[in-house]
Each structure stands twice: as structure tokens, then as C-alpha cells.
Amino acid sequence: MADKWEAYYSRQFLPWDSGTPSSQLTAFLTSCLPQPSACASSNSNNSQPPSLKELISQAEAAPVALPPEATAAGCDQQLPQLHACERCAAFKPRAGGSVLELGCGTGASAVWLARQGFQVTGVDIVQAALDAASSKAAAAGLPGDNPRFILQDIMQLCAGDSSQPGNGSTPSSKSSSGSSRSLGTFDLIYDCQVYHALVKDDTAAQAKLPLLLHSLLKPGGLLLLLTGNANEPEIGPAVLSGEQLLAPLVYSGLVCVFLRQSRFDSTPHYVDVLGKRPLAWLLLLLLEETNPR
């Protein structure tokens, strides 16, 4: 797996890399959320939660969500204020909370999150990606331990206790990608274009990864995923149907807050070669607390 992604960096061909923080991530944290699904509020109103089929049908019928894309110049300007309101509070990570980015790549989103005050861990399987991300963090004037960048096979992550974010532990930025790595648990896990690459045509990963992500969340923690969408032909990123995406994660014990269709941010490859931004799923899930906060 590592060889495949290292080859992209060796060729300096990163078709997925916009060079800016994800528009879906920034919109999630700085604006009011879509109306949460009945699944996320069924405990409070005793209503029957919608089926997976209903959730997917509702997402497919709704307009494609296209938040404003960031520009490199805009990223250097004053940061937008994080959004907070009573309706959204249960579905946003706490201010200054811990965030894990899967497949952080060259670090644009991880750096943006750290500038917003979150305690950020970025994981990638390619050292060249982490070197670029570290350089980006240094250029932004961030401290050496936030974001922290770790070389690791995502399928080998585990929660453990040895490096719980926020507990003063500062593990090395490098780890053998063939051995397990304890990271602690997180208020938010964010992924753009990793989940679909791992589970597509891999039945073992389809079974393991949802449970792994569940284990890496704190009670009340959130999982924000941006994956390829099979409602358009595959032209670049791997694609998943709504059921392929949603069912294993819900069956792992996570609750769907919302599911929307979106499009990946513009990159030179998407614009100049593909001629379009590939269709995406935008999914937010919650690990409910036993005693709601």
C-alpha cells in the first residue's frame, strides 16, 4: 500500500491535493449545520429513526452541497470564527479539542485546524507528505508539537492510552508502518479520500475500519468523512454507493448526523484533465455518549 502512494509523491503527481484546507471541513466548523437526521435526535423525541435507504434517498434528492472553496491567499488572512449555536452544539467538536486527520497529505487542513486552536494529529503513510506538512506548519508559525505528524499505516492505528492527545505526551513523528500505534481517542476524526481507498474491493478493511474508527472516538466524538460517490462514474477517486459507505459505519455503533452529496475541491488535475470536480459523499457520524453532555 505504501509503495503506491509513495510513487505519487516521487512523481510529484498529487491529483487530489488542492493545496488549501477542505471547503467541507471549514464549512462544518464555521457555519450552521444542516438539520440533523432523526437518527441523531431519536433518543430525545422517541421518533422512529429513518432507515439507511431513507437517509440515502434524502441525500440524493437534496441539492449538492458546494461550500465556498478556499484560496491560498485567503488561507493567510484572518481565520473565520468557529460557529457555535444551541442546535449545533452536540454535533461540533469542543473548542480546543483533539482532532485526528487520516491521510493528512501535505497538511493544509491539519494546519488550518491547528491555527483554529485544535490539538491536531495528522497521520499519513508517506514520509514525503509529512515532510511537506511539517514545512507548511512551520511556515504558519505553529509550535513543533501541534500539529503532530505521524508516519503510520492507518489500518494499524489503535486507541490505547499511551499517547492520549492533551495529556502531555509527544510521541515521535515516525513509526514503523507495519506495527500498531497507540494514539488515544479524539473529539473529531476527519478524512478526505482515505476511507474509500482503503475499503474499496477489500472485504477485510470493510469489516475492520469502521470498528477501528469507532474505537478512536471519545464518547460524543464525531467522524467527518468525504468519500467518492458512485452516483457518477468513477473518473478519479474510488467511489462507493451510499449503502457501501453508510451501512458498515452505522452497524459499528455510530449514529448518522447527516449525509449529503458534495464535490471534491478543485485541483489542477480535476479542472484541467478531468474537466470536473468528482462527486463526493459528505457524512457526519456521532458516537453517542451514555450520559449526554
Short mmCIF file of C-alpha atoms in Angstrom, two decimals:
data_model
loop_
_atom_site.label_atom_id
_atom_site.label_comp_id
_atom_site.label_asym_id
_atom_site.label_seq_id
_atom_site.Cartn_x
_atom_site.Cartn_y
_atom_site.Cartn_z
CA MET A 1 0.00 0.00 0.00
CA ALA A 2 2.77 2.48 0.92
CA ASP A 3 4.59 1.93 -2.38
CA LYS A 4 1.54 3.01 -4.36
CA TRP A 5 1.21 6.35 -2.58
CA GLU A 6 4.96 6.96 -2.39
CA ALA A 7 5.03 6.70 -6.18
CA TYR A 8 2.60 9.61 -6.47
CA TYR A 9 4.89 11.79 -4.37
CA SER A 10 8.00 10.63 -6.23
CA ARG A 11 6.37 11.72 -9.49
CA GLN A 12 5.09 14.92 -7.82
CA PHE A 13 1.66 13.97 -9.12
CA LEU A 14 -0.97 14.62 -6.43
CA PRO A 15 -4.28 14.77 -8.30
CA TRP A 16 -6.32 15.07 -5.08
CA ASP A 17 -4.30 17.89 -3.50
CA SER A 18 -5.91 21.35 -3.70
CA GLY A 19 -3.20 22.92 -1.53
CA THR A 20 -5.88 24.52 0.66
CA PRO A 21 -7.99 23.36 3.61
CA SER A 22 -11.04 21.34 2.63
CA SER A 23 -14.07 23.54 1.98
CA GLN A 24 -16.35 20.95 3.55
CA LEU A 25 -14.25 20.84 6.71
CA THR A 26 -14.08 24.62 7.08
CA ALA A 27 -17.81 24.98 6.41
CA PHE A 28 -18.57 22.28 9.00
CA LEU A 29 -16.67 24.18 11.68
CA THR A 30 -17.60 27.77 10.77
CA SER A 31 -21.27 27.59 9.78
CA CYS A 32 -24.58 26.19 10.97
CA LEU A 33 -25.08 22.52 10.18
CA PRO A 34 -27.81 21.00 8.03
CA GLN A 35 -30.76 19.78 10.03
CA PRO A 36 -29.54 16.64 11.84
CA SER A 37 -31.21 13.41 10.82
CA ALA A 38 -33.82 11.88 13.09
CA CYS A 39 -31.22 9.22 13.94
CA ALA A 40 -29.19 11.78 15.88
CA SER A 41 -32.16 13.07 17.87
CA SER A 42 -34.35 9.97 18.19
CA ASN A 43 -33.35 9.45 21.82
CA SER A 44 -34.82 12.83 22.73
CA ASN A 45 -38.07 12.74 20.78
CA ASN A 46 -38.78 8.99 20.72
CA SER A 47 -39.39 9.11 16.97
CA GLN A 48 -38.62 6.20 14.70
CA PRO A 49 -35.22 6.85 13.07
CA PRO A 50 -35.12 6.71 9.29
CA SER A 51 -33.77 3.61 7.59
CA LEU A 52 -30.46 3.67 5.77
CA LYS A 53 -32.36 3.61 2.48
CA GLU A 54 -34.35 6.68 3.54
CA LEU A 55 -31.22 8.54 4.61
CA ILE A 56 -29.55 7.85 1.27
CA SER A 57 -32.66 8.76 -0.73
CA GLN A 58 -32.97 12.06 1.14
CA ALA A 59 -29.32 12.88 0.43
CA GLU A 60 -29.69 12.05 -3.25
CA ALA A 61 -32.82 14.20 -3.56
CA ALA A 62 -31.24 17.25 -1.89
CA PRO A 63 -29.16 19.82 -3.80
CA VAL A 64 -25.44 19.01 -3.99
CA ALA A 65 -23.69 20.91 -1.18
CA LEU A 66 -20.93 23.13 -2.56
CA PRO A 67 -19.41 25.33 0.17
CA PRO A 68 -17.08 28.13 -0.99
CA GLU A 69 -13.60 26.87 -1.80
CA ALA A 70 -10.61 28.41 -0.05
CA THR A 71 -7.82 30.18 -1.89
CA ALA A 72 -4.15 30.17 -0.96
CA ALA A 73 -4.31 33.91 -0.35
CA GLY A 74 -7.42 33.54 1.79
CA CYS A 75 -5.76 30.95 3.99
CA ASP A 76 -3.16 33.52 5.03
CA GLN A 77 -5.80 36.03 6.10
CA GLN A 78 -7.64 36.25 9.42
CA LEU A 79 -9.27 32.98 10.38
CA PRO A 80 -13.06 32.78 10.28
CA GLN A 81 -14.77 32.38 13.63
CA LEU A 82 -15.80 28.88 14.65
CA HIS A 83 -19.58 28.53 14.67
CA ALA A 84 -21.48 27.68 17.80
CA CYS A 85 -25.22 27.67 18.40
CA GLU A 86 -27.55 25.68 20.64
CA ARG A 87 -28.84 23.47 17.82
CA CYS A 88 -25.37 22.57 16.55
CA ALA A 89 -23.54 22.25 19.86
CA ALA A 90 -23.88 18.47 20.20
CA PHE A 91 -22.60 17.99 16.65
CA LYS A 92 -19.44 20.10 16.77
CA PRO A 93 -16.12 19.28 18.47
CA ARG A 94 -15.36 21.28 21.59
CA ALA A 95 -13.15 24.34 21.20
CA GLY A 96 -9.50 23.32 21.54
CA GLY A 97 -10.44 19.66 21.30
CA SER A 98 -8.43 16.83 19.78
CA VAL A 99 -8.62 16.11 16.06
CA LEU A 100 -7.23 13.19 14.06
CA GLU A 101 -6.84 13.65 10.30
CA LEU A 102 -6.50 10.42 8.36
CA GLY A 103 -4.22 10.69 5.33
CA CYS A 104 -3.25 14.28 6.11
CA GLY A 105 -1.11 14.55 2.98
CA THR A 106 0.72 17.86 2.63
CA GLY A 107 -1.09 19.26 5.65
CA ALA A 108 -3.31 22.14 4.52
CA SER A 109 -6.31 21.03 6.57
CA ALA A 110 -4.23 19.97 9.58
CA VAL A 111 -2.51 23.36 9.67
CA TRP A 112 -5.85 25.19 9.40
CA LEU A 113 -7.25 23.13 12.28
CA ALA A 114 -4.22 23.85 14.48
CA ARG A 115 -4.48 27.57 13.72
CA GLN A 116 -8.07 27.35 14.95
CA GLY A 117 -6.80 26.10 18.31
CA PHE A 118 -7.49 22.38 17.94
CA GLN A 119 -4.93 19.81 19.08
CA VAL A 120 -4.23 18.06 15.79
CA THR A 121 -2.69 14.72 14.87
CA GLY A 122 -2.12 14.07 11.18
CA VAL A 123 -1.38 10.52 10.02
CA ASP A 124 -0.07 9.51 6.62
CA ILE A 125 1.74 6.52 5.13
CA VAL A 126 4.18 8.61 3.05
CA GLN A 127 7.12 10.42 4.68
CA ALA A 128 7.36 12.93 1.82
CA ALA A 129 3.80 14.02 2.58
CA LEU A 130 4.61 14.51 6.26
CA ASP A 131 7.78 16.46 5.41
CA ALA A 132 5.71 18.83 3.28
CA ALA A 133 3.09 19.11 6.01
CA SER A 134 5.71 19.89 8.66
CA SER A 135 7.17 22.61 6.44
CA LYS A 136 3.70 24.10 5.98
CA ALA A 137 3.12 24.12 9.75
CA ALA A 138 6.48 25.78 10.37
CA ALA A 139 5.75 28.43 7.74
CA ALA A 140 2.47 29.16 9.54
CA GLY A 141 4.40 29.78 12.76
CA LEU A 142 2.85 26.85 14.62
CA PRO A 143 4.63 25.10 17.51
CA GLY A 144 6.51 21.91 16.74
CA ASP A 145 4.02 19.69 18.60
CA ASN A 146 0.79 20.99 17.03
CA PRO A 147 0.02 19.66 14.54
CA ARG A 148 1.93 16.48 15.25
CA PHE A 149 2.52 14.36 12.17
CA ILE A 150 2.91 10.58 12.36
CA LEU A 151 4.07 8.09 9.76
CA GLN A 152 1.70 5.16 10.12
CA ASP A 153 -0.48 2.72 8.23
CA ILE A 154 -3.99 3.80 9.23
CA MET A 155 -5.16 0.20 9.46
CA GLN A 156 -2.58 -0.32 12.23
CA LEU A 157 -3.80 2.50 14.46
CA CYS A 158 -5.28 1.76 17.86
CA ALA A 159 -6.66 3.91 20.66
CA GLY A 160 -4.69 2.71 23.69
CA ASP A 161 -3.70 5.18 26.41
CA SER A 162 0.00 5.83 25.86
CA SER A 163 -0.31 8.96 23.76
CA GLN A 164 -3.71 10.40 24.63
CA PRO A 165 -3.87 13.85 22.97
CA GLY A 166 -3.80 16.62 25.52
CA ASN A 167 -2.14 14.54 28.24
CA GLY A 168 1.33 15.93 27.63
CA SER A 169 2.64 13.06 25.55
CA THR A 170 4.63 13.98 22.47
CA PRO A 171 5.41 10.81 20.56
CA SER A 172 7.89 10.69 17.75
CA SER A 173 6.68 11.78 14.32
CA LYS A 174 7.87 8.48 12.85
CA SER A 175 6.65 4.96 13.45
CA SER A 176 7.00 1.70 11.61
CA SER A 177 4.01 1.42 9.29
CA GLY A 178 3.95 -2.31 9.97
CA SER A 179 3.29 -2.11 13.71
CA SER A 180 0.40 -0.84 15.80
CA ARG A 181 0.47 2.71 17.10
CA SER A 182 -1.50 3.92 20.14
CA LEU A 183 -2.89 7.40 19.64
CA GLY A 184 -5.57 7.82 22.30
CA THR A 185 -9.08 8.93 21.40
CA PHE A 186 -10.35 12.07 19.68
CA ASP A 187 -13.17 14.59 19.68
CA LEU A 188 -13.17 14.65 15.87
CA ILE A 189 -11.79 12.38 13.18
CA TYR A 190 -11.63 13.91 9.71
CA ASP A 191 -10.92 12.11 6.45
CA CYS A 192 -10.91 13.27 2.85
CA GLN A 193 -10.32 10.49 0.30
CA VAL A 194 -8.78 7.84 2.52
CA TYR A 195 -11.74 5.75 3.66
CA HIS A 196 -12.86 4.90 0.13
CA ALA A 197 -9.32 3.97 -0.95
CA LEU A 198 -8.98 1.53 1.95
CA VAL A 199 -12.34 -0.22 1.78
CA LYS A 200 -12.93 -0.36 -1.97
CA ASP A 201 -12.76 -4.05 -3.01
CA ASP A 202 -11.20 -5.04 0.34
CA THR A 203 -13.59 -7.07 2.46
CA ALA A 204 -11.19 -7.26 5.41
CA ALA A 205 -10.87 -3.46 5.54
CA GLN A 206 -14.64 -3.07 5.12
CA ALA A 207 -15.08 -5.09 8.31
CA LYS A 208 -12.18 -3.64 10.30
CA LEU A 209 -12.03 0.07 9.52
CA PRO A 210 -15.48 1.13 10.85
CA LEU A 211 -14.73 -0.60 14.17
CA LEU A 212 -11.27 0.97 14.27
CA LEU A 213 -12.67 4.46 13.75
CA HIS A 214 -15.31 3.82 16.41
CA SER A 215 -12.56 2.87 18.87
CA LEU A 216 -10.61 6.08 18.16
CA LEU A 217 -13.52 8.37 19.09
CA LYS A 218 -14.24 9.73 22.52
CA PRO A 219 -17.84 9.43 23.75
CA GLY A 220 -19.63 12.26 21.98
CA GLY A 221 -16.91 12.27 19.32
CA LEU A 222 -17.58 12.95 15.65
CA LEU A 223 -16.43 11.38 12.40
CA LEU A 224 -16.49 13.59 9.29
CA LEU A 225 -15.88 11.71 6.04
CA LEU A 226 -15.55 12.91 2.46
CA THR A 227 -15.51 9.98 0.03
CA GLY A 228 -16.06 9.20 -3.64
CA ASN A 229 -19.69 8.83 -4.72
CA ALA A 230 -20.85 6.07 -7.08
CA ASN A 231 -23.79 8.14 -8.33
CA GLU A 232 -21.40 9.34 -11.04
CA PRO A 233 -18.95 7.11 -12.96
CA GLU A 234 -15.54 6.69 -11.36
CA ILE A 235 -13.15 9.15 -13.05
CA GLY A 236 -10.51 9.55 -10.38
CA PRO A 237 -11.16 8.85 -6.69
CA ALA A 238 -12.58 5.44 -5.80
CA VAL A 239 -16.36 5.54 -5.44
CA LEU A 240 -18.81 3.98 -3.00
CA SER A 241 -22.57 3.67 -3.08
CA GLY A 242 -24.47 5.28 -0.24
CA GLU A 243 -25.11 1.87 1.29
CA GLN A 244 -21.45 0.79 0.96
CA LEU A 245 -20.44 3.92 2.85
CA LEU A 246 -23.13 4.25 5.47
CA ALA A 247 -24.13 0.69 6.45
CA PRO A 248 -20.81 -0.57 7.95
CA LEU A 249 -20.32 2.63 9.94
CA VAL A 250 -23.84 2.63 11.35
CA TYR A 251 -23.60 -1.08 12.14
CA SER A 252 -20.39 -0.35 14.06
CA GLY A 253 -22.45 1.70 16.53
CA LEU A 254 -22.09 5.22 15.11
CA VAL A 255 -25.12 7.44 14.53
CA CYS A 256 -25.67 9.33 11.28
CA VAL A 257 -25.99 13.08 11.89
CA PHE A 258 -26.23 13.98 8.23
CA LEU A 259 -25.41 12.62 4.79
CA ARG A 260 -25.08 14.97 1.80
CA GLN A 261 -23.74 14.88 -1.71
CA SER A 262 -20.93 17.30 -2.47
CA ARG A 263 -17.93 17.61 -4.79
CA PHE A 264 -14.24 17.41 -4.02
CA ASP A 265 -12.42 20.74 -4.07
CA SER A 266 -10.86 21.87 -7.32
CA THR A 267 -7.34 20.71 -8.12
CA PRO A 268 -5.32 21.31 -11.29
CA HIS A 269 -5.90 17.68 -12.30
CA TYR A 270 -9.64 17.79 -11.74
CA VAL A 271 -10.03 21.06 -13.64
CA ASP A 272 -7.52 20.62 -16.47
CA VAL A 273 -7.66 16.86 -17.07
CA LEU A 274 -11.00 15.57 -15.77
CA GLY A 275 -12.86 18.76 -16.58
CA LYS A 276 -14.99 18.47 -13.44
CA ARG A 277 -14.85 18.09 -9.70
CA PRO A 278 -15.69 14.45 -8.84
CA LEU A 279 -18.91 13.80 -6.95
CA ALA A 280 -18.48 13.06 -3.24
CA TRP A 281 -20.38 11.91 -0.19
CA LEU A 282 -20.14 14.14 2.88
CA LEU A 283 -21.02 12.19 6.01
CA LEU A 284 -21.05 13.18 9.68
CA LEU A 285 -21.43 10.47 12.34
CA LEU A 286 -21.60 10.62 16.12
CA LEU A 287 -20.51 8.26 18.86
CA GLU A 288 -23.27 8.90 21.35
CA GLU A 289 -22.45 9.41 25.00
CA THR A 290 -24.08 7.25 27.64
CA ASN A 291 -24.81 10.42 29.59
CA PRO A 292 -25.29 13.26 27.06
CA ARG A 293 -23.24 16.36 27.72
#
